[in-house]
Amino acid sequence: MFSASARVSFAKKAVLVAVSALGISLPAAAAGQAHAADAGTWDRLAACESSGNWATHTGNGFRGGLQFTDSTWREFGGTAFAPTADQASREQQIVIAERVLHAQGWHAWPSCSQQLGLSR
C-alpha cells in the first residue's frame, strides 16, 4: 500500500495531467473566472477612460481606448502589436488589457473601474 502522502502526491499529479490535457495551466484556470472580462465590459471601460476612442493620444501620457502608459504597454507585450496602444486595434488593446487585469486587477483603472462597479 501507499502512504497517505504518496496518495496525495499521486492525486495532485493526476490533476496536473488532467488540466494539462485540457491545454490550460492551473494559474490560468484559477484566475480565468476572476480575471476575465467580456468585450462589452472593455467597451464600457473604454467609454469611461477615453470616450470610447480606441485611437486616442491626447498627450497626457496615456494612450488608446483603455489609456495605457507606454511603459505598461511595453511591459505586457503590446509592442508585439504596435509601438503604442493608440496605434493598436481595439482587439489588440483588449488582449493586453486582459494581461494587465490578470496581473493588477481592476485597480489598474482605478476611477473608471470603481464607477462601473468592477473593483471590489
GROMACS .gro file of C-alpha atoms in nm:
model
  120
    1MET     CA    1   0.000   0.000   0.000
    2PHE     CA    2   0.097   0.362  -0.048
    3SER     CA    3   0.133   0.607   0.237
    4ALA     CA    4  -0.117   0.891   0.273
    5SER     CA    5   0.137   1.145   0.149
    6ALA     CA    6   0.214   0.931  -0.157
    7ARG     CA    7  -0.158   0.909  -0.237
    8VAL     CA    8  -0.195   1.288  -0.206
    9SER     CA    9   0.110   1.340  -0.426
   10PHE     CA   10  -0.033   1.099  -0.685
   11ALA     CA   11  -0.369   1.280  -0.675
   12LYS     CA   12  -0.202   1.618  -0.731
   13LYS     CA   13  -0.010   1.479  -1.027
   14ALA     CA   14  -0.330   1.332  -1.172
   15VAL     CA   15  -0.498   1.672  -1.151
   16LEU     CA   16  -0.199   1.839  -1.320
   17VAL     CA   17  -0.207   1.583  -1.600
   18ALA     CA   18  -0.582   1.632  -1.648
   19VAL     CA   19  -0.550   2.010  -1.655
   20SER     CA   20  -0.254   1.989  -1.892
   21ALA     CA   21  -0.454   1.766  -2.123
   22LEU     CA   22  -0.712   2.041  -2.146
   23GLY     CA   23  -0.439   2.279  -2.260
   24ILE     CA   24  -0.460   2.520  -1.968
   25SER     CA   25  -0.239   2.593  -1.673
   26LEU     CA   26  -0.356   2.599  -1.315
   27PRO     CA   27  -0.297   2.972  -1.269
   28ALA     CA   28  -0.498   3.042  -1.583
   29ALA     CA   29  -0.772   2.807  -1.474
   30ALA     CA   30  -0.789   2.958  -1.128
   31ALA     CA   31  -0.772   3.317  -1.246
   32GLY     CA   32  -0.977   3.282  -1.562
   33GLN     CA   33  -1.310   3.332  -1.394
   34ALA     CA   34  -1.199   3.609  -1.160
   35HIS     CA   35  -0.988   3.800  -1.410
   36ALA     CA   36  -1.158   3.787  -1.745
   37ALA     CA   37  -1.393   4.040  -1.895
   38ASP     CA   38  -1.620   4.023  -2.194
   39ALA     CA   39  -1.592   4.265  -2.485
   40GLY     CA   40  -1.887   4.469  -2.357
   41THR     CA   41  -1.710   4.533  -2.027
   42TRP     CA   42  -1.399   4.653  -2.210
   43ASP     CA   43  -1.616   4.880  -2.427
   44ARG     CA   44  -1.781   5.029  -2.117
   45LEU     CA   45  -1.439   5.083  -1.958
   46ALA     CA   46  -1.309   5.247  -2.276
   47ALA     CA   47  -1.618   5.470  -2.287
   48CYS     CA   48  -1.527   5.592  -1.940
   49GLU     CA   49  -1.149   5.612  -1.993
   50SER     CA   50  -1.138   5.767  -2.341
   51SER     CA   51  -1.494   5.835  -2.453
   52GLY     CA   52  -1.461   5.507  -2.643
   53ASN     CA   53  -1.187   5.638  -2.873
   54TRP     CA   54  -0.953   5.341  -2.915
   55ALA     CA   55  -0.705   5.555  -3.115
   56THR     CA   56  -0.679   5.848  -2.874
   57HIS     CA   57  -0.349   6.013  -2.791
   58THR     CA   58  -0.410   6.337  -2.608
   59GLY     CA   59  -0.054   6.390  -2.491
   60ASN     CA   60  -0.134   6.327  -2.125
   61GLY     CA   61   0.088   6.016  -2.101
   62PHE     CA   62  -0.195   5.772  -2.165
   63ARG     CA   63  -0.291   5.620  -2.499
   64GLY     CA   64  -0.562   5.412  -2.657
   65GLY     CA   65  -0.912   5.329  -2.552
   66LEU     CA   66  -0.805   5.188  -2.218
   67GLN     CA   67  -0.546   5.458  -2.152
   68PHE     CA   68  -0.223   5.260  -2.127
   69THR     CA   69   0.103   5.425  -2.035
   70ASP     CA   70   0.379   5.343  -2.282
   71SER     CA   71   0.566   5.151  -2.011
   72THR     CA   72   0.263   4.934  -1.929
   73TRP     CA   73   0.203   4.873  -2.298
   74ARG     CA   74   0.563   4.753  -2.339
   75GLU     CA   75   0.572   4.555  -2.012
   76PHE     CA   76   0.267   4.348  -2.105
   77GLY     CA   77   0.377   4.275  -2.461
   78GLY     CA   78   0.182   4.537  -2.652
   79THR     CA   79   0.472   4.619  -2.883
   80ALA     CA   80   0.416   4.282  -3.048
   81PHE     CA   81   0.106   4.452  -3.195
   82ALA     CA   82   0.203   4.817  -3.230
   83PRO     CA   83   0.461   5.061  -3.090
   84THR     CA   84   0.197   5.229  -2.871
   85ALA     CA   85  -0.158   5.146  -2.765
   86ASP     CA   86  -0.321   5.418  -2.974
   87GLN     CA   87  -0.177   5.254  -3.286
   88ALA     CA   88  -0.318   4.912  -3.198
   89SER     CA   89  -0.664   4.780  -3.277
   90ARG     CA   90  -0.939   4.756  -3.017
   91GLU     CA   91  -0.894   4.378  -3.010
   92GLN     CA   92  -0.517   4.406  -2.958
   93GLN     CA   93  -0.567   4.654  -2.676
   94ILE     CA   94  -0.809   4.413  -2.511
   95VAL     CA   95  -0.550   4.132  -2.530
   96ILE     CA   96  -0.304   4.350  -2.340
   97ALA     CA   97  -0.574   4.471  -2.102
   98GLU     CA   98  -0.653   4.109  -2.009
   99ARG     CA   99  -0.287   4.059  -1.919
  100VAL     CA  100  -0.287   4.376  -1.709
  101LEU     CA  101  -0.612   4.271  -1.543
  102HIS     CA  102  -0.467   3.931  -1.456
  103ALA     CA  103  -0.156   4.090  -1.301
  104GLN     CA  104  -0.300   4.401  -1.138
  105GLY     CA  105  -0.674   4.354  -1.116
  106TRP     CA  106  -0.928   4.625  -1.191
  107HIS     CA  107  -0.725   4.870  -0.984
  108ALA     CA  108  -0.516   4.932  -1.296
  109TRP     CA  109  -0.810   5.154  -1.399
  110PRO     CA  110  -0.894   5.295  -1.055
  111SER     CA  111  -1.151   5.562  -1.125
  112CYS     CA  112  -1.347   5.407  -1.410
  113SER     CA  113  -1.346   5.054  -1.269
  114GLN     CA  114  -1.492   5.192  -0.948
  115GLN     CA  115  -1.752   5.396  -1.137
  116LEU     CA  116  -1.853   5.086  -1.332
  117GLY     CA  117  -1.863   4.867  -1.021
  118LEU     CA  118  -1.577   4.646  -1.137
  119SER     CA  119  -1.338   4.688  -0.843
  120ARG     CA  120  -1.416   4.501  -0.529
   0.00000   0.00000   0.00000
